[in-house]
XYZ file of C-alpha atoms in Angstrom:
552
model
C -174.244 -151.471 32.061
C -173.136 -155.022 31.424
C -169.763 -155.762 29.844
C -170.047 -159.163 28.225
C -167.540 -161.982 28.557
C -164.800 -162.307 25.965
C -162.739 -165.302 24.861
C -159.797 -165.319 22.433
C -159.681 -167.853 19.620
C -157.970 -171.122 20.521
C -155.072 -172.611 18.613
C -155.460 -176.045 17.057
C -151.799 -176.722 17.877
C -150.526 -177.776 21.297
C -147.775 -176.378 23.530
C -145.795 -179.025 25.404
C -146.312 -179.018 29.190
C -148.946 -176.265 28.881
C -151.276 -176.286 31.927
C -154.430 -176.135 29.777
C -155.635 -178.398 27.001
C -155.584 -175.624 24.412
C -153.581 -172.432 24.146
C -154.961 -169.202 22.751
C -153.822 -168.357 19.238
C -151.626 -165.499 20.434
C -150.051 -167.757 23.101
C -149.175 -170.389 20.508
C -147.876 -167.722 18.107
C -145.592 -166.476 20.896
C -144.381 -170.041 21.549
C -143.813 -170.669 17.847
C -141.794 -167.435 17.467
C -140.094 -167.572 20.875
C -136.625 -167.639 19.336
C -137.144 -164.072 18.152
C -137.344 -160.756 19.960
C -141.056 -160.201 20.588
C -143.419 -157.399 21.559
C -146.589 -158.999 22.915
C -149.171 -156.215 22.769
C -151.934 -157.620 24.846
C -154.556 -156.345 27.300
C -154.986 -157.613 30.835
C -156.176 -161.183 31.377
C -154.884 -162.454 28.038
C -152.466 -165.104 29.304
C -149.243 -163.153 28.700
C -147.530 -164.860 31.636
C -148.230 -168.390 30.403
C -147.081 -167.423 26.895
C -143.539 -166.498 27.933
C -143.312 -168.889 30.894
C -143.898 -172.085 28.925
C -141.737 -170.881 26.060
C -138.900 -170.684 28.595
C -139.819 -173.891 30.463
C -139.802 -176.012 27.306
C -136.470 -174.594 26.126
C -135.094 -175.036 29.662
C -136.095 -178.709 29.812
C -134.700 -179.337 26.330
C -131.369 -177.745 27.293
C -131.287 -179.666 30.583
C -131.703 -182.971 28.732
C -128.537 -182.055 26.807
C -126.594 -181.133 29.940
C -126.960 -177.382 29.434
C -128.411 -174.669 31.647
C -130.576 -171.675 30.715
C -131.679 -168.652 32.710
C -134.282 -165.938 32.334
C -134.752 -162.526 33.908
C -138.352 -161.465 34.533
C -138.381 -157.710 35.190
C -141.454 -155.874 36.507
C -142.094 -152.293 37.710
C -143.208 -152.793 41.351
C -142.594 -154.988 44.404
C -146.317 -155.717 44.692
C -146.409 -157.070 41.146
C -143.314 -159.192 41.832
C -145.007 -160.937 44.747
C -148.330 -161.263 42.904
C -146.675 -162.872 39.879
C -144.393 -165.066 41.980
C -147.418 -166.899 43.361
C -148.741 -167.521 39.839
C -145.408 -168.694 38.466
C -143.778 -170.716 41.246
C -146.067 -173.793 41.125
C -144.900 -174.380 37.541
C -141.248 -173.715 38.401
C -141.489 -176.106 41.363
C -143.088 -178.767 39.171
C -140.186 -178.708 36.723
C -137.524 -178.207 39.435
C -136.365 -174.829 38.131
C -134.560 -172.840 40.864
C -135.934 -169.310 41.245
C -135.421 -166.179 43.303
C -137.188 -162.868 43.809
C -134.467 -160.280 44.339
C -134.865 -157.807 47.184
C -133.004 -154.628 48.040
C -129.940 -154.371 50.246
C -127.768 -157.187 48.872
C -124.004 -156.896 48.758
C -122.562 -157.498 45.296
C -121.327 -160.905 46.432
C -124.863 -161.836 47.526
C -126.409 -160.408 44.356
C -124.214 -162.392 41.967
C -124.586 -165.495 44.138
C -128.366 -165.369 43.623
C -128.046 -164.462 39.934
C -125.749 -167.407 39.242
C -127.479 -169.971 41.491
C -131.030 -169.428 40.197
C -132.451 -169.909 36.727
C -135.700 -167.896 36.944
C -135.046 -164.501 38.502
C -137.730 -161.922 39.297
C -136.606 -158.353 39.858
C -137.064 -154.757 38.755
C -135.104 -153.544 35.717
C -133.243 -151.096 37.973
C -130.933 -153.891 39.102
C -129.279 -154.352 35.686
C -128.693 -150.612 35.458
C -127.163 -150.204 38.911
C -124.651 -152.994 38.346
C -123.077 -150.578 35.842
C -122.636 -147.951 38.572
C -120.695 -150.119 41.004
C -117.390 -148.407 41.839
C -115.784 -150.273 44.737
C -114.635 -153.853 45.281
C -115.378 -154.751 41.679
C -112.261 -156.665 40.673
C -114.354 -159.648 39.515
C -117.441 -157.779 38.303
C -116.443 -157.832 34.602
C -116.214 -161.608 34.615
C -119.378 -162.107 36.700
C -121.420 -159.637 34.648
C -120.433 -161.240 31.355
C -120.910 -164.768 32.685
C -124.409 -163.925 33.886
C -125.519 -162.193 30.657
C -124.128 -165.056 28.540
C -126.212 -167.540 30.547
C -129.490 -165.764 29.731
C -131.987 -167.466 27.447
C -134.347 -164.493 27.623
C -135.205 -161.243 29.365
C -138.838 -160.283 29.914
C -139.843 -156.671 30.511
C -143.449 -156.766 31.758
C -146.021 -153.934 31.900
C -143.806 -151.795 29.663
C -146.568 -149.210 29.212
C -146.142 -148.177 32.871
C -142.684 -146.715 32.273
C -141.990 -143.107 31.284
C -139.815 -141.951 28.377
C -136.580 -141.741 30.383
C -136.966 -145.278 31.746
C -137.861 -146.648 28.295
C -134.699 -145.023 26.939
C -132.615 -146.653 29.689
C -134.282 -150.022 29.059
C -133.531 -149.771 25.343
C -129.842 -149.096 26.036
C -129.690 -151.972 28.531
C -131.176 -154.248 25.867
C -128.457 -153.131 23.431
C -125.741 -153.840 26.022
C -127.065 -157.327 26.752
C -127.546 -158.154 23.059
C -124.004 -156.946 22.380
C -122.703 -159.475 24.908
C -124.986 -162.281 23.704
C -126.848 -161.692 20.452
C -129.178 -164.680 20.875
C -130.589 -163.591 24.232
C -134.279 -163.190 23.415
C -136.010 -159.970 24.463
C -139.719 -160.198 25.275
C -141.541 -156.886 25.783
C -145.023 -157.231 27.276
C -147.258 -154.193 27.055
C -150.915 -153.219 26.942
C -150.061 -150.667 24.236
C -147.335 -150.168 21.679
C -146.868 -146.476 22.553
C -143.084 -146.502 22.887
C -142.449 -142.845 21.958
C -139.928 -143.660 19.213
C -137.550 -144.764 21.980
C -137.876 -148.482 21.271
C -138.164 -149.386 17.592
C -141.053 -151.863 17.058
C -139.674 -152.831 13.627
C -136.844 -154.687 15.407
C -139.376 -157.052 17.009
C -141.995 -159.582 16.020
C -145.294 -158.002 17.108
C -148.062 -160.250 18.420
C -151.529 -158.972 19.349
C -153.369 -160.686 22.196
C -157.017 -160.776 23.260
C -158.448 -160.860 26.799
C -160.288 -163.799 28.326
C -162.729 -162.295 30.806
C -166.032 -163.034 32.520
C -169.078 -160.768 32.682
C -168.641 -157.469 34.503
C -171.546 -155.472 35.931
C -170.667 -151.772 35.698
C -172.186 -148.806 37.515
C -171.314 -145.258 38.541
C -171.889 -143.501 41.849
C -171.806 -139.775 42.529
C -169.688 -139.284 45.643
C -167.298 -136.711 47.104
C -164.575 -139.226 47.960
C -162.146 -136.509 49.084
C -164.098 -136.600 52.345
C -163.148 -140.014 53.678
C -166.264 -140.117 55.912
C -168.395 -140.167 52.750
C -166.456 -143.226 51.585
C -166.960 -144.981 54.935
C -170.721 -144.331 54.801
C -170.916 -145.507 51.186
C -169.088 -148.772 51.882
C -171.023 -149.560 55.063
C -174.500 -148.654 53.754
C -173.983 -150.711 50.588
C -172.554 -153.723 52.446
C -169.220 -153.327 50.676
C -166.975 -154.446 53.533
C -165.963 -157.912 52.316
C -164.624 -159.195 48.989
C -164.177 -155.581 47.891
C -161.138 -153.722 46.575
C -161.233 -149.928 46.851
C -158.761 -148.012 44.639
C -157.782 -144.569 45.980
C -156.090 -141.723 44.144
C -154.236 -140.865 47.365
C -151.945 -142.927 49.605
C -153.080 -140.836 52.579
C -156.727 -141.711 51.964
C -155.926 -145.403 51.523
C -154.039 -145.492 54.838
C -156.754 -143.549 56.667
C -159.548 -145.818 55.407
C -157.495 -148.921 56.192
C -157.030 -147.758 59.788
C -160.783 -147.198 60.178
C -161.849 -150.644 58.931
C -160.544 -153.280 61.313
C -159.024 -156.371 59.644
C -158.906 -154.673 56.243
C -155.869 -155.090 53.976
C -153.762 -152.394 52.359
C -151.773 -152.683 49.120
C -149.549 -149.658 48.544
C -145.975 -148.906 47.536
C -143.266 -150.523 49.646
C -142.194 -147.142 51.033
C -145.416 -146.633 52.990
C -145.466 -149.836 55.044
C -144.429 -149.487 58.665
C -141.598 -151.906 59.400
C -142.137 -153.975 62.542
C -139.747 -156.085 64.592
C -141.236 -159.341 63.341
C -142.249 -158.265 59.828
C -140.164 -156.568 57.138
C -141.805 -154.362 54.511
C -141.517 -157.199 51.977
C -143.308 -159.537 54.389
C -146.032 -156.956 55.005
C -146.684 -156.742 51.261
C -147.079 -160.539 51.126
C -149.253 -160.587 54.256
C -151.646 -157.952 52.893
C -151.779 -159.556 49.450
C -152.762 -162.831 51.107
C -155.494 -161.093 53.164
C -156.807 -159.492 49.978
C -157.018 -162.864 48.232
C -158.960 -164.268 51.193
C -161.658 -161.614 50.834
C -160.617 -158.828 53.208
C -161.814 -155.341 52.328
C -158.706 -153.948 50.648
C -157.605 -150.354 50.175
C -155.057 -149.678 47.483
C -153.704 -147.065 45.075
C -152.368 -146.904 41.530
C -149.996 -149.815 42.280
C -153.005 -152.139 42.036
C -153.515 -151.168 38.400
C -150.059 -152.419 37.533
C -150.683 -156.030 36.602
C -151.965 -157.543 39.869
C -153.508 -160.884 38.918
C -156.123 -162.023 41.447
C -159.818 -162.867 41.361
C -162.046 -159.852 42.097
C -165.690 -159.910 43.116
C -166.177 -156.142 43.476
C -163.875 -153.248 42.623
C -164.698 -149.665 43.611
C -162.489 -146.953 42.154
C -162.197 -143.226 42.505
C -162.192 -141.482 39.133
C -158.855 -142.366 37.460
C -156.587 -139.511 36.306
C -156.164 -140.610 32.673
C -157.287 -143.084 30.027
C -154.549 -145.665 30.633
C -155.282 -145.760 34.369
C -159.022 -146.108 33.732
C -158.490 -149.072 31.378
C -155.890 -150.707 33.639
C -158.132 -150.408 36.711
C -161.103 -151.884 34.867
C -158.769 -154.566 33.530
C -158.394 -156.080 37.011
C -162.059 -157.191 36.822
C -163.518 -160.348 35.317
C -160.235 -162.232 35.238
C -161.283 -165.343 37.180
C -164.945 -164.769 38.013
C -167.844 -162.458 37.241
C -167.133 -159.046 38.746
C -168.784 -155.792 39.735
C -167.062 -152.522 38.800
C -168.159 -149.262 40.470
C -166.658 -145.899 39.545
C -167.058 -142.912 41.867
C -167.403 -139.731 39.821
C -169.296 -136.440 39.762
C -169.450 -136.239 35.957
C -173.117 -136.524 35.012
C -172.720 -137.708 31.376
C -170.319 -140.458 32.488
C -172.698 -141.511 35.292
C -175.566 -141.786 32.800
C -173.551 -144.083 30.521
C -172.192 -146.252 33.348
C -175.691 -146.745 34.770
C -177.396 -147.481 31.447
C -179.101 -150.826 30.779
C -177.017 -151.576 27.708
C -174.732 -154.543 27.105
C -171.373 -153.903 25.427
C -168.204 -155.772 24.587
C -165.027 -155.137 26.545
C -163.536 -153.299 23.569
C -166.619 -151.071 23.272
C -166.478 -150.284 26.988
C -162.823 -149.268 26.802
C -163.669 -147.073 23.800
C -166.339 -145.410 25.969
C -163.587 -144.434 28.415
C -161.772 -142.624 25.605
C -164.700 -140.158 25.460
C -164.147 -139.071 29.061
C -160.456 -139.621 29.839
C -157.429 -138.179 28.073
C -154.375 -140.354 27.361
C -151.323 -140.006 29.565
C -148.845 -137.740 27.776
C -145.305 -139.055 27.463
C -142.404 -136.641 27.619
C -140.401 -136.356 24.412
C -136.931 -137.883 24.414
C -134.519 -135.121 25.334
C -130.856 -134.587 24.524
C -130.097 -134.488 28.259
C -131.347 -138.076 28.579
C -128.974 -139.054 25.790
C -126.125 -137.198 27.516
C -126.718 -139.152 30.739
C -125.313 -142.279 29.058
C -122.073 -140.514 28.193
C -121.892 -139.514 31.848
C -122.518 -143.159 32.786
C -119.674 -144.231 30.500
C -117.336 -141.827 32.306
C -118.455 -143.315 35.641
C -118.764 -147.069 35.116
C -116.080 -149.677 35.780
C -117.668 -151.705 32.954
C -116.670 -149.309 30.169
C -116.090 -152.087 27.632
C -119.806 -152.965 27.746
C -121.023 -149.380 27.342
C -118.493 -147.925 24.899
C -120.160 -149.275 21.743
C -123.284 -147.186 22.548
C -121.376 -143.925 22.277
C -121.587 -141.733 19.202
C -120.808 -138.148 18.260
C -124.372 -137.007 18.963
C -124.224 -138.396 22.506
C -120.824 -136.796 23.100
C -122.024 -133.424 21.778
C -125.138 -133.613 23.969
C -122.923 -134.355 26.962
C -120.650 -131.394 26.242
C -123.665 -129.095 25.950
C -125.343 -130.199 29.182
C -122.581 -131.641 31.383
C -122.922 -128.852 33.956
C -126.662 -129.519 34.228
C -126.794 -133.304 34.354
C -128.290 -134.797 37.544
C -126.890 -137.809 39.373
C -127.111 -141.076 37.442
C -130.332 -142.945 38.065
C -132.469 -145.560 36.302
C -135.639 -143.614 37.083
C -135.854 -139.841 36.768
C -133.339 -138.476 39.288
C -134.529 -136.609 42.392
C -132.756 -135.397 45.554
C -133.018 -138.509 47.735
C -133.306 -138.564 51.528
C -132.420 -141.696 53.491
C -135.219 -143.021 55.718
C -134.365 -146.321 57.402
C -133.623 -148.601 54.421
C -135.538 -146.415 51.960
C -134.716 -143.500 49.675
C -137.451 -140.851 49.551
C -137.723 -137.829 47.276
C -136.941 -134.697 49.309
C -139.826 -132.875 47.641
C -142.205 -135.668 48.675
C -141.218 -134.970 52.293
C -141.991 -131.260 51.796
C -145.636 -132.178 51.154
C -145.955 -132.805 54.903
C -145.850 -129.868 57.305
C -142.543 -129.473 59.173
C -141.277 -132.977 58.274
C -138.225 -131.395 56.618
C -137.131 -130.045 60.028
C -136.109 -133.607 60.924
C -133.713 -134.008 57.971
C -130.046 -134.175 58.972
C -126.800 -134.394 56.952
C -125.868 -137.868 55.670
C -122.511 -139.491 54.911
C -124.080 -141.449 52.051
C -122.879 -139.966 48.751
C -126.156 -140.966 47.061
C -128.330 -139.164 49.654
C -128.715 -135.445 50.336
C -129.686 -136.109 53.956
C -131.325 -138.479 56.428
C -134.828 -138.174 57.898
C -134.837 -139.016 61.615
C -138.308 -138.632 63.089
C -139.032 -141.835 64.998
C -141.265 -143.223 62.248
C -143.670 -140.270 62.061
C -143.390 -139.984 58.266
C -144.337 -143.605 57.555
C -147.117 -143.418 60.156
C -148.477 -140.307 58.374
C -148.473 -138.300 61.603
C -147.658 -135.008 59.873
C -150.368 -132.713 58.565
C -150.496 -131.992 54.843
C -148.450 -128.898 54.006
C -150.085 -125.920 52.350
C -147.992 -123.796 49.988
C -147.352 -121.324 52.836
C -145.812 -124.170 54.875
C -143.084 -124.904 52.317
C -139.638 -123.881 53.586
C -137.556 -121.129 52.013
C -134.319 -122.462 50.535
C -131.041 -120.543 50.501
C -129.403 -120.181 47.087
C -125.663 -120.990 47.251
C -124.721 -121.213 43.555
C -126.488 -121.007 40.205
C -125.687 -121.847 36.588
C -127.997 -120.480 33.931
C -128.708 -122.467 30.779
C -128.191 -120.060 27.873
C -130.568 -117.067 27.937
C -133.440 -118.992 29.506
C -135.207 -119.243 32.845
C -133.625 -122.671 33.366
C -130.896 -123.095 35.969
C -128.868 -125.594 37.893
C -129.287 -124.479 41.513
C -127.214 -125.360 44.557
C -129.611 -124.964 47.467
C -129.338 -125.176 51.226
C -132.170 -126.331 53.483
C -131.283 -126.048 57.178
C -128.096 -128.179 57.318
C -128.214 -129.981 53.972
C -127.049 -128.889 50.508
C -128.045 -130.324 47.136
C -128.305 -129.517 43.430
C -131.437 -129.456 41.272
C -132.360 -128.344 37.786
C -135.200 -125.869 37.914
C -137.265 -123.320 36.084
C -136.931 -120.033 37.966
C -139.465 -117.205 38.207
C -140.713 -114.330 40.313
C -142.071 -114.749 43.848
C -145.321 -116.709 43.764
C -144.922 -117.870 40.162
C -143.689 -121.338 41.175
C -144.339 -123.414 44.317
C -140.917 -123.167 45.992
C -139.112 -119.997 47.069
C -135.476 -119.253 47.784
C -133.495 -116.562 49.589
C -130.690 -115.180 47.417
C -128.161 -113.581 49.804
C -125.543 -113.077 47.081
C -128.041 -111.742 44.505
C -127.060 -114.425 41.990
C -130.417 -114.301 40.197
C -131.845 -110.776 40.465
C -135.619 -110.449 40.906
C -136.334 -114.180 40.460
C -137.128 -115.874 43.783
C -139.252 -118.993 43.088
C -138.720 -122.276 41.227
C -140.185 -125.569 40.078
C -138.202 -128.738 39.358
C -137.237 -129.338 35.736
C -134.853 -132.297 35.683
C -134.492 -132.618 31.908
C -134.775 -129.528 29.755
C -133.584 -127.930 26.519
């Protein structure tokens, strides 16, 4: 199948300092309406970055000529996307002498606000704005610094909004309200491939602009292959001469790492957590190193992180069958951005293989509609009262109460009173019991997926961590075997609080020497994946559970 090239309509009007002679109509519409809050609903390869970047640059230069200074926050979901976008953006920032900074983890608050106040184009994840609200110690100047920073903002860009779940969207919406309450004319730009915002963010409060992709021709085919056996993948890549200028998207981090280790000089693009830190290279530097190798044509193994807005030229992309419609469209969307591309999907579904290998020519829109026949959309969780209650809990915790108080209402307070005994620790992303591992925080239940890894978890003095994993790097190196259900440990139940007359509980559990709390759905032995020993017979008969962070 051939997916034909597509080009958006051009605007007859010009954008000052724009790097191309003509802007697309949706880019010019964004520029024209830049002094509004905007949702730019636009697929991949539609020039979203240039639309917001040159809106900011032109306002920045105008303000500078009048002796004023503007800032913008560009917030993206992943570290890999930060580094990918930084390379696209920085030549323009350098040209116009705009100071910029990509924020990394581990800063003290003094360092953080130093970078926020010194730089005018700041790239980060949205988590950072949330966690400023949770600072408890040494914050005598934080009120002044927080307000000064927010008041200096020209705009805040939330990119790839469709990648966030309901809880994160809810937190983003409240952060937007806080920042707008401090400075009403800070412009909010939401960039998303869809406008599925689950009634959490109200589109009627924004100007909505629809964009169109600019892409080259893409040759599409399907291949029947059992990719769960990594030797089959190796044979397929070698026999088809797919060992250079190829990106292979795995559904499993383990498989990506294993394939990367087999192919010498290949690159690997995965989440920051899974890079081995070396004496001469930090994890951030390893991301940049592998991204550079990928751009130079190295065979590259990656995972779902590659679907999340990575903007590079691709000759050939091979993907294992994506789990849902959004992932299928986003993976395909990496192709044809800067050159003609080849897209190969590995699948065992005969009807899909027949369509992918047909001799037809279709538009990009028609091809994405074809996906909707075979892939179901990702289902968003409904907004729950417990999520609402978390912000009342945040208000009780924060030192910046004056900036949060206006959000409170009777509904939020009532939700808090109903669920206060079941609320997890405050977190921007859905809360999980976190285990310290070097400079990382890893979900305890992620560690349980690897046989006996939990035996190396020890108590931690960090109030945000339930323990610390000390195993000499074995976890990052993937030296543990995958755990079967029979390998999961048995927890000891210390305390329990039942929610009404339901099977939902807040459990205090002990695992070897660590204790922690989780919300869970509880059942009989074998009903759910995890089991517990109940020495005090707190929950008669029921002996297994699954995590259920937010419930009602």
